[in-house]
Tab-separated table of C-alpha atoms in Angstrom:
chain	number	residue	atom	x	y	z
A	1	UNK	CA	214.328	401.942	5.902
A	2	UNK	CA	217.934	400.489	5.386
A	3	UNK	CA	218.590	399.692	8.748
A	4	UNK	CA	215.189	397.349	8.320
A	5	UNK	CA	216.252	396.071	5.095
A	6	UNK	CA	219.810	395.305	6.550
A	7	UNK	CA	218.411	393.803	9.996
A	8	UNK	CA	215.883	391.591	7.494
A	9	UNK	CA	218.807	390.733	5.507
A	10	UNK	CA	220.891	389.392	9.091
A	11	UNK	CA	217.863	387.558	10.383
A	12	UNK	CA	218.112	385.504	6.763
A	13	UNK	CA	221.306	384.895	6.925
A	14	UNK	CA	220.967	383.158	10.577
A	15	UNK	CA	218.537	381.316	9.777
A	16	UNK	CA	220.076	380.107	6.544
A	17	UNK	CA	223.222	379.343	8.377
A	18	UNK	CA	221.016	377.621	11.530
A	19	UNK	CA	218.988	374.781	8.451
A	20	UNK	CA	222.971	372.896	9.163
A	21	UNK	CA	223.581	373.244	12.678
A	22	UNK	CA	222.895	368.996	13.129
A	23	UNK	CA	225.948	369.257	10.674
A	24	UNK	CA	228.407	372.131	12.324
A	25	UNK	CA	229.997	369.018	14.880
A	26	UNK	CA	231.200	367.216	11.606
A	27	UNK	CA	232.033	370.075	9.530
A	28	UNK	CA	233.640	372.757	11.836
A	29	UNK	CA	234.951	370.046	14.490
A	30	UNK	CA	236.252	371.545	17.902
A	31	UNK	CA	234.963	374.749	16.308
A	32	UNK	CA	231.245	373.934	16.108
A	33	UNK	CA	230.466	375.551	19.675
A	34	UNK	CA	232.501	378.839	18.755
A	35	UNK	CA	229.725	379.129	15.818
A	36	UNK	CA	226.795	378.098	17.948
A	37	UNK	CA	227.856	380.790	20.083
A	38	UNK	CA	228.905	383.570	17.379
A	39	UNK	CA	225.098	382.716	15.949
A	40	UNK	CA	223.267	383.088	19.285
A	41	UNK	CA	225.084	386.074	19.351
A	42	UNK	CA	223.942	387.499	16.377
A	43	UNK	CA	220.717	386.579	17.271
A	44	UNK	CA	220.608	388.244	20.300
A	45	UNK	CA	222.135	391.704	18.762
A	46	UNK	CA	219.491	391.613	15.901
A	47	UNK	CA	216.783	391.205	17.955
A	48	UNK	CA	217.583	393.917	20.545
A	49	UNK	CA	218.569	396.229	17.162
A	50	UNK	CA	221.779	397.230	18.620
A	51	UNK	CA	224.273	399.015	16.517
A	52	UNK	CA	224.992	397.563	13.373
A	53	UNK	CA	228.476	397.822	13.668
A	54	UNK	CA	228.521	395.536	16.358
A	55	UNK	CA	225.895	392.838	14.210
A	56	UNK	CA	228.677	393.506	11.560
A	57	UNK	CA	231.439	392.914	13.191
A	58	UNK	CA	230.142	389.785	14.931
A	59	UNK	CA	229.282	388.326	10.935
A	60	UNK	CA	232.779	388.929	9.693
A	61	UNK	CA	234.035	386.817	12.467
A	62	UNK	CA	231.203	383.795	11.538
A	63	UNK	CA	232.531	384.588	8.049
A	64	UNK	CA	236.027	384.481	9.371
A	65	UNK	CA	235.191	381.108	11.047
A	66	UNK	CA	233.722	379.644	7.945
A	67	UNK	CA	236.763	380.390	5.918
A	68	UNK	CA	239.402	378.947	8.385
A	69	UNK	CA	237.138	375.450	7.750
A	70	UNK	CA	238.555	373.980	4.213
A	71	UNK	CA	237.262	371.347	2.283
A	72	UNK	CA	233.678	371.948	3.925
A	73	UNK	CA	230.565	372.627	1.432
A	74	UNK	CA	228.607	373.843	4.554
A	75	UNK	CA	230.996	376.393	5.517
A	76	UNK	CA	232.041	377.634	2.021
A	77	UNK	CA	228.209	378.238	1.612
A	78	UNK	CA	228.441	380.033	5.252
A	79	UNK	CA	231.131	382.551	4.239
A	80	UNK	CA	229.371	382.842	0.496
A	81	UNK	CA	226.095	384.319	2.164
A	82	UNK	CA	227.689	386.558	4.258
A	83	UNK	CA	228.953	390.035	2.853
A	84	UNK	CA	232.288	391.670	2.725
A	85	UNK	CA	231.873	394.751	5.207
């Protein structure tokens, strides 16, 4: 049951994160095809329920990404979704 709650909660977050993407090339810059990539990524991993360690590793570095990117509202809402693990 929390491995469903916790892939539910992953497939949210993506798809939270993937509403901006027409904004990621004027927010994150030369980093907007890192996060298209780290977010495919994810995508792929949750779908084929691999281990979560690998799903969480893979969101700390999005989070990671979002973080490095200051002054943006887009990815300060990015990192806020995305849990501490």
């Amino acid at each position: 049951f929390c491995g469903l709650v916790l892939s539910w909660l992953e497939h949210y977050i993506i798809e939270n994160i993937k509403k901006y993407d027409g904004m990621f090339d004027a927010e994150f810059g030369d980093k907007a095809s890192e996060l298209r990539g780290k977010i495919a990524g994810l995508e792929a991993l949750i779908e084929k329920r691999e281990n979560p360690s690998k799903i969480k590793k893979l969101l700390t570095e999005l989070r990671n990404l979002a973080i490095g990117v200051t002054g943006s509202l887009i990815a300060s809402g990015i990192a806020a979704q995305i849990p501490i693990f």
